[in-house]
Amino acid sequence: MNILVLGSGGREHAIVWKLSQSKKITGIFAAPGNAGTSAFGTNLPLDPEDFEAVKKAVLDHKIKMVVVGPEAPLVAGIHDFFLSDSDLKGIPVIGPDKSAARLEGSKDFAKSFLVRHNIPTASYRSFSKSNSDQALTFLKSLRPPYVIKADGLAAGKGVIILDDLEAAFQEVKSMLDGKFGSAGQKVVIEQFLKGVELSVFIITDGHSYKLLPEAKDYKRIGAGDTGLNTGGMGAVSPVPFADKHFMDKVISRIIDPTMKGLSEDEITYKGFIFFGLINVDGDPYVIEYNARLGDPESEAIIPRIKSDLFDLIEGVAEGNLETKEIETDNRFVTSVMIASGGYPGSYEKGKVISGLDNTDECVIFHAGTKLSGEGVITSGGRVLAVSSWGETMQEALDGSYRNARRISFEKMYFRPDIGFDLKKK
Ligand code: AMP
Ligand code: GLY
């Protein structure tokens, strides 16, 4: 079967890498892909949000299944587009339809879903222009810091946390005034939760689900969780505090009620659900849902899946996921992200990357790379994710860092302390 993976990051390279190990797949296409995905198949230079272009590629290349990496095409309704097109409707799209993708596409929808189904989350209220005057009263009822979120997708920049009440109210007003365009037509203000974050993933066919390995992501650019937020600078899986006791709470308080809630709300969710959780004194709370896998979490969790990922995906498409088995590798996988100097601010592209052939006992997932006449060059802020296995977290980290140091390009940067907070003191 020919399969198409939409997206161009490290997550998509990890999906392509894993699917390429399946005997049931004959051809892999990535759109637009990167230099890493091109080693496993064919990159198609198209925008995943241009559904007509996706349709043409699917028909031209006799693609029989589509796996959607990022959230934007899901929230824009790519699944619905396939279902409503007579040429495409028999081709499964792995990823939720537009209604189900609201779990990520609208924070107001996600919060009301959480509250309606009694799933632990920070208390909140939503505001629009018509009731913005009440936002100040609500802010005053909370203790700082204040968490302010644009309702819609805002390229990962829509969450602002501020200590000052007046600044928080100004932020609400500027979001409602269009700071993030239509994503800010509604604004969610919520209680600040203090704890350690955890990324939990399931794959579901709408009836049953399989739990995938969990991970911890390091979002800040600087060592010790300092500096600006990024897309994620590294990940560790498994996460030591997510032991059986904690994960039992995650399943009984969060995952099962989410599945039941979707069913009660008559939402059929097919694809991955990413539960962004926070551990508050041993109790899990939902910070957010995402309608996809995480990046860089995928670069740590996918190498821990021993089963055929295509078999699981086929279970989603055919609605028989319940009959499938998932086996995971007990070893640690750590992933260290190599970024362009200056990221997440401005940075240069087009730097020639050397040392990629000089690595061992790791897998290098490409993110912002492309092929040029000079070889592999940088084309984004996050460039490469170096994933290594180990019996211990430290052994995996040693592998990731040893190999990261063998790679070079002008002004490259990586965080030196991935996993620092999970190590036994
Ligand atoms: P989100 O885009 O919803 O993932 O939010 C981005 C980041 O903001 C999260 O990863 C958390 O670090 C932080 N955050 C969001 N909501 C809260 C909250 N209620 N309490 C504390 N931190 C939060
Ligand atoms: N690593 C966080 C995300 O993918 O949203």
Tab-separated table of C-alpha atoms and ligand atoms in Angstrom:
chain	number	residue	atom	x	y	z
A	1	MET	CA	0.000	0.000	0.000
A	2	ASN	CA	1.087	3.564	-0.679
A	3	ILE	CA	0.778	5.868	2.315
A	4	LEU	CA	1.101	9.644	2.628
A	5	VAL	CA	2.317	11.433	5.751
A	6	LEU	CA	1.440	15.135	5.910
A	7	GLY	CA	3.889	17.497	7.605
A	8	SER	CA	7.583	18.316	7.589
A	9	GLY	CA	8.996	18.074	11.107
A	10	GLY	CA	10.832	15.616	13.305
A	11	ARG	CA	7.503	14.052	14.263
A	12	GLU	CA	6.724	13.307	10.632
A	13	HIS	CA	10.210	11.901	10.012
A	14	ALA	CA	9.734	9.626	13.037
A	15	ILE	CA	6.348	8.448	11.685
A	16	VAL	CA	7.833	7.824	8.230
A	17	TRP	CA	10.845	5.991	9.740
A	18	LYS	CA	8.567	3.705	11.738
A	19	LEU	CA	6.093	3.073	8.910
A	20	SER	CA	8.991	2.196	6.591
A	21	GLN	CA	9.630	-0.834	8.833
A	22	SER	CA	6.177	-2.243	8.062
A	23	LYS	CA	6.009	-5.023	5.506
A	24	LYS	CA	2.537	-3.924	4.471
A	25	ILE	CA	3.744	-0.624	3.057
A	26	THR	CA	5.196	-0.453	-0.413
A	27	GLY	CA	5.493	3.276	-0.970
A	28	ILE	CA	5.836	6.191	1.430
A	29	PHE	CA	5.200	9.784	0.482
A	30	ALA	CA	5.704	12.819	2.702
A	31	ALA	CA	4.236	16.240	1.998
A	32	PRO	CA	6.146	18.444	2.103
A	33	GLY	CA	8.608	16.314	4.128
A	34	ASN	CA	12.264	17.154	4.711
A	35	ALA	CA	15.705	15.753	3.843
A	36	GLY	CA	15.153	12.948	6.373
A	37	THR	CA	11.837	11.727	4.976
A	38	SER	CA	13.231	11.725	1.425
A	39	ALA	CA	15.561	8.877	2.415
A	40	PHE	CA	12.503	6.636	2.883
A	41	GLY	CA	10.324	7.663	0.005
A	42	THR	CA	9.154	10.567	-2.063
A	43	ASN	CA	8.673	14.118	-0.867
A	44	LEU	CA	5.797	15.963	-2.483
A	45	PRO	CA	6.214	19.748	-2.436
A	46	LEU	CA	2.730	20.757	-1.339
A	47	ASP	CA	1.055	22.573	1.517
A	48	PRO	CA	-0.961	20.146	3.716
A	49	GLU	CA	-3.592	22.864	4.155
A	50	ASP	CA	-4.144	23.046	0.382
A	51	PHE	CA	-6.665	20.207	0.225
A	52	GLU	CA	-7.045	20.286	-3.566
A	53	ALA	CA	-3.281	19.813	-3.905
A	54	VAL	CA	-3.418	16.934	-1.410
A	55	LYS	CA	-6.255	15.373	-3.436
A	56	LYS	CA	-4.297	15.580	-6.680
A	57	ALA	CA	-1.226	13.995	-5.055
A	58	VAL	CA	-3.310	11.202	-3.509
A	59	LEU	CA	-4.889	10.335	-6.857
A	60	ASP	CA	-1.690	10.750	-8.905
A	61	HIS	CA	0.326	8.486	-6.609
A	62	LYS	CA	-2.399	5.940	-5.848
A	63	ILE	CA	-2.199	6.667	-2.132
A	64	LYS	CA	-4.500	4.514	-0.019
A	65	MET	CA	-4.096	6.077	3.419
A	66	VAL	CA	-3.168	9.509	4.803
A	67	VAL	CA	-1.580	10.136	8.204
A	68	VAL	CA	-1.812	13.762	9.326
A	69	GLY	CA	1.121	14.978	11.449
A	70	PRO	CA	0.293	18.591	12.417
A	71	GLU	CA	-2.929	20.050	13.787
A	72	ALA	CA	-3.665	22.774	11.241
A	73	PRO	CA	-5.039	20.552	8.432
A	74	LEU	CA	-7.137	18.617	10.968
A	75	VAL	CA	-8.638	21.730	12.515
A	76	ALA	CA	-9.271	23.050	8.979
A	77	GLY	CA	-11.197	19.846	8.172
A	78	ILE	CA	-9.025	17.636	5.970
A	79	HIS	CA	-10.759	14.515	7.290
A	80	ASP	CA	-14.190	15.952	6.379
A	81	PHE	CA	-12.857	16.999	2.950
A	82	PHE	CA	-11.919	13.389	2.185
A	83	LEU	CA	-15.271	12.043	3.422
A	84	SER	CA	-17.234	14.478	1.276
A	85	ASP	CA	-15.258	13.912	-1.941
A	86	SER	CA	-16.464	11.036	-4.120
A	87	ASP	CA	-12.895	10.214	-5.307
A	88	LEU	CA	-11.414	10.278	-1.796
A	89	LYS	CA	-14.061	9.012	0.564
A	90	GLY	CA	-12.721	5.435	0.614
A	91	ILE	CA	-9.247	6.643	1.600
A	92	PRO	CA	-8.847	6.705	5.392
A	93	VAL	CA	-7.419	9.807	7.027
A	94	ILE	CA	-5.677	9.102	10.330
A	95	GLY	CA	-6.542	12.137	12.410
A	96	PRO	CA	-9.857	13.456	13.743
A	97	ASP	CA	-12.522	15.254	11.745
A	98	LYS	CA	-13.136	18.950	12.234
A	99	SER	CA	-15.669	18.492	15.010
A	100	ALA	CA	-13.409	16.162	17.019
A	101	ALA	CA	-10.316	18.305	16.338
A	102	ARG	CA	-12.020	21.128	18.290
A	103	LEU	CA	-10.409	19.495	21.322
A	104	GLU	CA	-7.269	21.255	20.081
A	105	GLY	CA	-8.738	23.887	17.767
A	106	SER	CA	-10.797	25.659	20.427
A	107	LYS	CA	-9.606	26.025	24.007
A	108	ASP	CA	-13.098	27.183	24.992
A	109	PHE	CA	-14.543	23.956	23.518
A	110	ALA	CA	-11.891	21.831	25.261
A	111	LYS	CA	-12.483	23.510	28.621
A	112	SER	CA	-16.242	23.119	28.458
A	113	PHE	CA	-15.772	19.464	27.410
A	114	LEU	CA	-13.466	18.878	30.390
A	115	VAL	CA	-15.839	20.502	32.850
A	116	ARG	CA	-18.947	18.827	31.344
A	117	HIS	CA	-17.332	15.421	31.750
A	118	ASN	CA	-15.849	16.061	35.150
A	119	ILE	CA	-12.228	15.728	34.051
A	120	PRO	CA	-9.698	17.503	36.307
A	121	THR	CA	-8.509	20.793	34.811
A	122	ALA	CA	-7.794	24.363	35.950
A	123	SER	CA	-10.944	26.377	36.675
A	124	TYR	CA	-11.632	28.926	33.940
A	125	ARG	CA	-13.937	31.383	32.248
A	126	SER	CA	-14.181	32.396	28.609
A	127	PHE	CA	-14.627	35.948	27.390
A	128	SER	CA	-15.474	37.603	24.114
A	129	LYS	CA	-15.802	41.290	23.212
A	130	SER	CA	-19.350	41.353	24.524
A	131	ASN	CA	-18.400	40.482	28.101
A	132	SER	CA	-14.779	41.645	28.215
A	133	ASP	CA	-15.564	44.110	31.007
A	134	GLN	CA	-16.169	41.125	33.312
A	135	ALA	CA	-12.677	39.748	32.606
A	136	LEU	CA	-11.136	42.107	35.142
A	137	THR	CA	-13.508	40.934	37.871
A	138	PHE	CA	-12.658	37.319	37.081
A	139	LEU	CA	-8.915	38.041	37.031
A	140	LYS	CA	-9.257	39.685	40.455
A	141	SER	CA	-10.841	36.492	41.793
A	142	LEU	CA	-7.703	34.508	40.837
A	143	ARG	CA	-4.316	34.491	42.436
A	144	PRO	CA	-1.362	35.407	40.170
A	145	PRO	CA	0.203	34.328	37.920
A	146	TYR	CA	-2.628	34.768	35.418
A	147	VAL	CA	-2.971	32.321	32.505
A	148	ILE	CA	-4.516	33.859	29.380
A	149	LYS	CA	-5.181	31.800	26.256
A	150	ALA	CA	-6.392	32.686	22.791
A	151	ASP	CA	-9.189	30.272	21.934
A	152	GLY	CA	-7.978	29.169	18.497
A	153	LEU	CA	-4.710	28.009	16.943
A	154	ALA	CA	-2.026	30.677	17.283
A	155	ALA	CA	1.094	28.814	16.110
A	156	GLY	CA	1.923	27.795	19.674
A	157	LYS	CA	2.116	31.432	20.827
A	158	GLY	CA	-1.413	31.862	22.156
A	159	VAL	CA	-0.757	31.190	25.860
A	160	ILE	CA	0.492	34.109	27.933
A	161	ILE	CA	1.288	33.860	31.648
A	162	LEU	CA	1.634	37.151	33.554
A	163	ASP	CA	2.149	38.132	37.192
A	164	ASP	CA	0.651	41.592	37.013
A	165	LEU	CA	-3.132	42.035	37.141
A	166	GLU	CA	-3.261	45.162	34.974
A	167	ALA	CA	-0.900	43.642	32.372
A	168	ALA	CA	-3.086	40.512	32.329
A	169	PHE	CA	-6.228	42.564	31.668
A	170	GLN	CA	-4.443	44.486	28.884
A	171	GLU	CA	-3.389	41.144	27.365
A	172	VAL	CA	-7.001	39.924	27.351
A	173	LYS	CA	-8.063	43.128	25.625
A	174	SER	CA	-5.303	42.977	23.031
A	175	MET	CA	-6.150	39.342	22.194
A	176	LEU	CA	-9.814	40.304	21.795
A	177	ASP	CA	-8.678	43.239	19.651
A	178	GLY	CA	-7.060	40.870	17.174
A	179	LYS	CA	-3.470	40.331	18.373
A	180	PHE	CA	-3.766	36.699	17.172
A	181	GLY	CA	-6.368	37.388	14.490
A	182	SER	CA	-9.528	35.323	14.667
A	183	ALA	CA	-7.861	32.867	17.110
A	184	GLY	CA	-8.433	35.535	19.775
A	185	GLN	CA	-12.137	36.187	19.203
A	186	LYS	CA	-12.605	34.333	22.442
A	187	VAL	CA	-10.130	34.282	25.303
A	188	VAL	CA	-9.864	31.719	28.091
A	189	ILE	CA	-8.594	32.874	31.491
A	190	GLU	CA	-7.707	30.100	33.874
A	191	GLN	CA	-6.281	29.237	37.247
A	192	PHE	CA	-2.506	28.677	37.296
A	193	LEU	CA	-1.532	25.125	38.182
A	194	LYS	CA	1.873	24.403	39.665
A	195	GLY	CA	3.495	21.103	38.907
A	196	VAL	CA	5.540	19.061	36.451
A	197	GLU	CA	4.172	18.554	32.943
A	198	LEU	CA	3.741	15.225	31.196
A	199	SER	CA	2.674	14.302	27.659
A	200	VAL	CA	0.430	11.240	27.398
A	201	PHE	CA	-0.716	9.775	24.082
A	202	ILE	CA	-3.347	7.363	22.875
A	203	ILE	CA	-4.358	6.090	19.468
A	204	THR	CA	-8.092	5.490	19.048
A	205	ASP	CA	-10.537	4.254	16.420
A	206	GLY	CA	-13.418	5.970	18.203
A	207	HIS	CA	-14.336	2.891	20.224
A	208	SER	CA	-11.269	1.513	21.935
A	209	TYR	CA	-7.809	2.948	22.426
A	210	LYS	CA	-4.217	1.901	22.992
A	211	LEU	CA	-1.959	3.773	25.365
A	212	LEU	CA	1.324	4.813	23.744
A	213	PRO	CA	4.511	5.557	25.714
A	214	GLU	CA	4.458	8.850	27.631
A	215	ALA	CA	7.132	11.541	27.462
A	216	LYS	CA	8.348	14.753	29.006
A	217	ASP	CA	9.119	17.644	26.723
A	218	TYR	CA	11.551	20.538	27.429
A	219	LYS	CA	9.953	23.665	25.993
A	220	ARG	CA	12.280	26.471	27.081
A	221	ILE	CA	15.320	27.381	25.000
A	222	GLY	CA	17.769	27.633	27.902
A	223	ALA	CA	19.294	25.251	30.436
A	224	GLY	CA	17.347	24.907	33.668
A	225	ASP	CA	14.058	25.701	31.890
A	226	THR	CA	14.969	29.341	31.300
A	227	GLY	CA	14.425	31.740	28.420
A	228	LEU	CA	11.835	31.797	25.685
A	229	ASN	CA	9.364	29.053	24.856
A	230	THR	CA	10.140	26.945	21.793
A	231	GLY	CA	8.400	24.128	19.949
A	232	GLY	CA	10.349	21.780	22.241
A	233	MET	CA	14.096	21.264	22.707
A	234	GLY	CA	14.162	17.630	23.720
A	235	ALA	CA	12.171	14.795	25.211
A	236	VAL	CA	12.552	11.829	27.524
A	237	SER	CA	10.506	8.610	27.593
A	238	PRO	CA	9.562	6.874	29.870
A	239	VAL	CA	9.025	9.501	32.587
A	240	PRO	CA	10.014	8.156	36.002
A	241	PHE	CA	7.225	9.868	37.986
A	242	ALA	CA	4.621	8.444	35.590
A	243	ASP	CA	4.692	5.112	37.411
A	244	LYS	CA	1.820	2.629	37.515
A	245	HIS	CA	0.139	4.403	40.413
A	246	PHE	CA	0.166	7.751	38.620
A	247	MET	CA	-0.781	6.314	35.220
A	248	ASP	CA	-3.714	4.477	36.782
A	249	LYS	CA	-5.012	7.880	37.880
A	250	VAL	CA	-4.398	9.271	34.393
A	251	ILE	CA	-6.398	6.425	32.870
A	252	SER	CA	-9.291	6.429	35.320
A	253	ARG	CA	-9.621	10.209	35.781
A	254	ILE	CA	-8.632	11.491	32.366
A	255	ILE	CA	-8.361	9.039	29.460
A	256	ASP	CA	-11.426	6.887	30.148
A	257	PRO	CA	-13.657	9.886	30.934
A	258	THR	CA	-12.427	11.567	27.726
A	259	MET	CA	-13.405	8.513	25.658
A	260	LYS	CA	-16.757	8.317	27.435
A	261	GLY	CA	-17.308	12.058	27.000
A	262	LEU	CA	-16.609	11.879	23.272
A	263	SER	CA	-19.103	9.061	22.975
A	264	GLU	CA	-21.744	10.921	25.023
A	265	ASP	CA	-21.246	14.009	22.868
A	266	GLU	CA	-21.551	11.790	19.750
A	267	ILE	CA	-18.088	12.713	18.532
A	268	THR	CA	-16.273	9.901	16.717
A	269	TYR	CA	-12.579	10.529	17.203
A	270	LYS	CA	-10.177	8.609	14.958
A	271	GLY	CA	-6.499	9.247	15.409
A	272	PHE	CA	-4.082	10.283	18.105
A	273	ILE	CA	-5.005	12.191	21.262
A	274	PHE	CA	-2.232	14.010	23.083
A	275	PHE	CA	-3.107	14.785	26.697
A	276	GLY	CA	-0.975	17.681	27.928
A	277	LEU	CA	-1.041	17.009	31.668
A	278	ILE	CA	0.377	18.544	34.786
A	279	ASN	CA	1.163	16.591	37.930
A	280	VAL	CA	-0.052	18.668	40.872
A	281	ASP	CA	1.137	16.964	44.062
A	282	GLY	CA	0.523	13.495	42.614
A	283	ASP	CA	-2.772	14.293	40.881
A	284	PRO	CA	-2.992	14.687	37.084
A	285	TYR	CA	-4.814	17.685	35.543
A	286	VAL	CA	-5.386	18.413	31.859
A	287	ILE	CA	-3.630	21.546	30.624
A	288	GLU	CA	-4.660	20.951	27.030
A	289	TYR	CA	-5.674	18.397	24.451
A	290	ASN	CA	-3.932	18.101	21.101
A	291	ALA	CA	-5.374	16.275	18.122
A	292	ARG	CA	-2.024	14.806	17.053
A	293	LEU	CA	1.265	13.457	18.331
A	294	GLY	CA	3.761	15.814	19.966
A	295	ASP	CA	7.019	17.114	18.596
A	296	PRO	CA	9.676	16.372	19.958
A	297	GLU	CA	7.806	13.739	22.008
A	298	SER	CA	7.310	11.600	18.871
A	299	GLU	CA	11.068	11.363	18.410
A	300	ALA	CA	11.272	9.719	21.867
A	301	ILE	CA	8.065	7.660	21.957
A	302	ILE	CA	7.946	6.225	18.430
A	303	PRO	CA	11.329	4.484	18.828
A	304	ARG	CA	9.853	2.812	21.939
A	305	ILE	CA	6.945	1.252	20.023
A	306	LYS	CA	7.949	-2.271	19.114
A	307	SER	CA	4.712	-3.166	17.316
A	308	ASP	CA	4.076	-2.349	13.685
A	309	LEU	CA	2.729	1.229	13.733
A	310	PHE	CA	0.952	0.594	10.450
A	311	ASP	CA	-0.939	-2.294	12.036
A	312	LEU	CA	-2.254	0.098	14.706
A	313	ILE	CA	-3.119	2.744	12.135
A	314	GLU	CA	-4.928	0.133	10.059
A	315	GLY	CA	-6.888	-0.714	13.217
A	316	VAL	CA	-7.989	2.940	13.389
A	317	ALA	CA	-9.000	2.927	9.723
A	318	GLU	CA	-10.892	-0.356	9.995
A	319	GLY	CA	-12.380	0.261	13.439
A	320	ASN	CA	-10.856	-2.900	14.923
A	321	LEU	CA	-8.093	-1.416	17.056
A	322	GLU	CA	-9.355	-3.550	19.926
A	323	THR	CA	-7.954	-6.655	18.209
A	324	LYS	CA	-4.445	-5.182	17.917
A	325	GLU	CA	-1.567	-5.511	20.331
A	326	ILE	CA	0.869	-2.820	21.285
A	327	GLU	CA	4.256	-3.789	22.591
A	328	THR	CA	6.679	-1.227	23.915
A	329	ASP	CA	10.410	-1.234	24.550
A	330	ASN	CA	11.185	-0.777	28.246
A	331	ARG	CA	14.403	1.044	27.515
A	332	PHE	CA	14.688	4.820	27.738
A	333	VAL	CA	14.790	6.943	24.626
A	334	THR	CA	15.971	10.519	24.862
A	335	SER	CA	15.860	13.016	22.073
A	336	VAL	CA	18.007	16.133	21.962
A	337	MET	CA	16.940	18.812	19.510
A	338	ILE	CA	19.638	20.674	17.596
A	339	ALA	CA	18.448	24.167	16.690
A	340	SER	CA	19.674	27.066	14.585
A	341	GLY	CA	21.454	29.747	16.645
A	342	GLY	CA	18.988	32.544	17.495
A	343	TYR	CA	15.900	30.301	17.538
A	344	PRO	CA	13.146	30.887	18.715
A	345	GLY	CA	13.969	34.457	17.680
A	346	SER	CA	15.392	35.199	14.258
A	347	TYR	CA	17.955	32.790	12.830
A	348	GLU	CA	19.702	32.074	9.548
A	349	LYS	CA	18.900	29.193	7.219
A	350	GLY	CA	20.848	27.393	4.519
A	351	LYS	CA	23.772	26.257	6.700
A	352	VAL	CA	25.497	23.101	5.475
A	353	ILE	CA	25.193	20.271	8.021
A	354	SER	CA	28.160	17.952	8.446
A	355	GLY	CA	28.744	14.832	10.503
A	356	LEU	CA	25.418	13.131	9.824
A	357	ASP	CA	27.245	9.992	8.626
A	358	ASN	CA	29.546	9.999	11.617
A	359	THR	CA	26.944	8.953	14.214
A	360	ASP	CA	26.321	5.587	15.843
A	361	GLU	CA	23.690	3.854	17.992
A	362	CYS	CA	21.166	6.599	17.490
A	363	VAL	CA	18.612	7.734	15.004
A	364	ILE	CA	18.660	11.265	13.703
A	365	PHE	CA	15.229	12.635	12.911
A	366	HIS	CA	15.275	15.637	10.615
A	367	ALA	CA	13.068	18.641	11.323
A	368	GLY	CA	14.159	21.841	9.533
A	369	THR	CA	16.391	20.372	6.838
A	370	LYS	CA	16.380	20.157	3.091
A	371	LEU	CA	18.550	18.750	0.356
A	372	SER	CA	20.556	21.114	-1.795
A	373	GLY	CA	23.461	20.820	-4.216
A	374	GLU	CA	25.786	21.141	-1.210
A	375	GLY	CA	24.117	18.280	0.683
A	376	VAL	CA	21.774	18.575	3.657
A	377	ILE	CA	21.231	22.182	4.724
A	378	THR	CA	19.237	23.828	7.520
A	379	SER	CA	15.819	25.210	6.668
A	380	GLY	CA	14.195	25.909	10.026
A	381	GLY	CA	14.633	26.759	13.692
A	382	ARG	CA	14.554	23.228	15.004
A	383	VAL	CA	16.862	21.279	12.708
A	384	LEU	CA	17.582	17.733	13.924
A	385	ALA	CA	16.465	15.502	16.811
A	386	VAL	CA	19.093	13.042	18.031
A	387	SER	CA	17.361	10.034	19.612
A	388	SER	CA	19.204	7.311	21.506
A	389	TRP	CA	18.245	4.274	23.538
A	390	GLY	CA	19.592	3.276	26.953
A	391	GLU	CA	18.892	0.941	29.843
A	392	THR	CA	18.952	4.077	31.979
A	393	MET	CA	18.002	7.637	31.173
A	394	GLN	CA	21.633	8.657	31.601
A	395	GLU	CA	22.837	6.031	29.123
A	396	ALA	CA	20.295	7.265	26.560
A	397	LEU	CA	21.288	10.890	27.203
A	398	ASP	CA	24.984	10.024	26.830
A	399	GLY	CA	24.177	8.568	23.400
A	400	SER	CA	22.124	11.575	22.313
A	401	TYR	CA	24.783	14.065	23.422
A	402	ARG	CA	27.747	12.065	22.076
A	403	ASN	CA	26.112	12.027	18.661
A	404	ALA	CA	24.825	15.608	18.797
A	405	ARG	CA	28.454	16.713	19.266
A	406	ARG	CA	29.498	14.874	16.103
A	407	ILE	CA	27.139	16.970	14.013
A	408	SER	CA	27.983	20.496	13.106
A	409	PHE	CA	26.699	23.509	11.289
A	410	GLU	CA	27.374	27.190	11.773
A	411	LYS	CA	25.767	28.570	14.976
A	412	MET	CA	24.117	25.292	15.977
A	413	TYR	CA	22.712	25.100	19.496
A	414	PHE	CA	21.269	22.399	21.728
A	415	ARG	CA	20.164	22.401	25.342
A	416	PRO	CA	22.805	20.715	27.487
A	417	ASP	CA	20.464	19.487	30.221
A	418	ILE	CA	17.559	17.493	28.792
A	419	GLY	CA	16.157	15.288	31.568
A	420	PHE	CA	17.807	17.348	34.315
A	421	ASP	CA	14.707	17.478	36.515
A	422	LEU	CA	13.953	13.765	36.188
A	423	LYS	CA	17.315	12.522	37.394
A	424	LYS	CA	17.447	11.067	40.872
A	425	LYS	CA	18.845	13.640	43.241
B	1	AMP	P1	-0.637	25.208	25.925
B	1	AMP	O1	-0.421	25.929	24.625
B	1	AMP	O2	-2.056	25.126	26.372
B	1	AMP	O3	0.149	23.951	25.977
B	1	AMP	O4	0.099	26.074	27.029
B	1	AMP	C1	1.471	26.339	26.903
B	1	AMP	C2	2.144	26.167	28.212
B	1	AMP	O5	1.600	27.090	29.154
B	1	AMP	C3	1.901	24.797	28.845
B	1	AMP	O6	2.764	23.831	28.347
B	1	AMP	C4	2.167	25.132	30.301
B	1	AMP	O7	3.546	25.171	30.545
B	1	AMP	C5	1.620	26.518	30.434
B	1	AMP	N1	0.249	26.497	30.966
B	1	AMP	C6	-0.894	26.461	30.272
B	1	AMP	N2	-1.957	26.449	31.088
B	1	AMP	C7	-1.474	26.478	32.350
B	1	AMP	C8	-2.076	26.500	33.658
B	1	AMP	N3	-3.398	26.500	33.816
B	1	AMP	N4	-1.266	26.524	34.721
B	1	AMP	C9	0.080	26.533	34.573
B	1	AMP	N5	0.707	26.529	33.377
B	1	AMP	C10	-0.057	26.503	32.285
B	2	GLY	N1	5.809	19.323	22.235
B	2	GLY	C1	4.541	19.932	22.379
B	2	GLY	C2	3.684	19.855	21.207
B	2	GLY	O1	3.914	19.113	20.274
B	2	GLY	O2	2.676	20.572	21.195
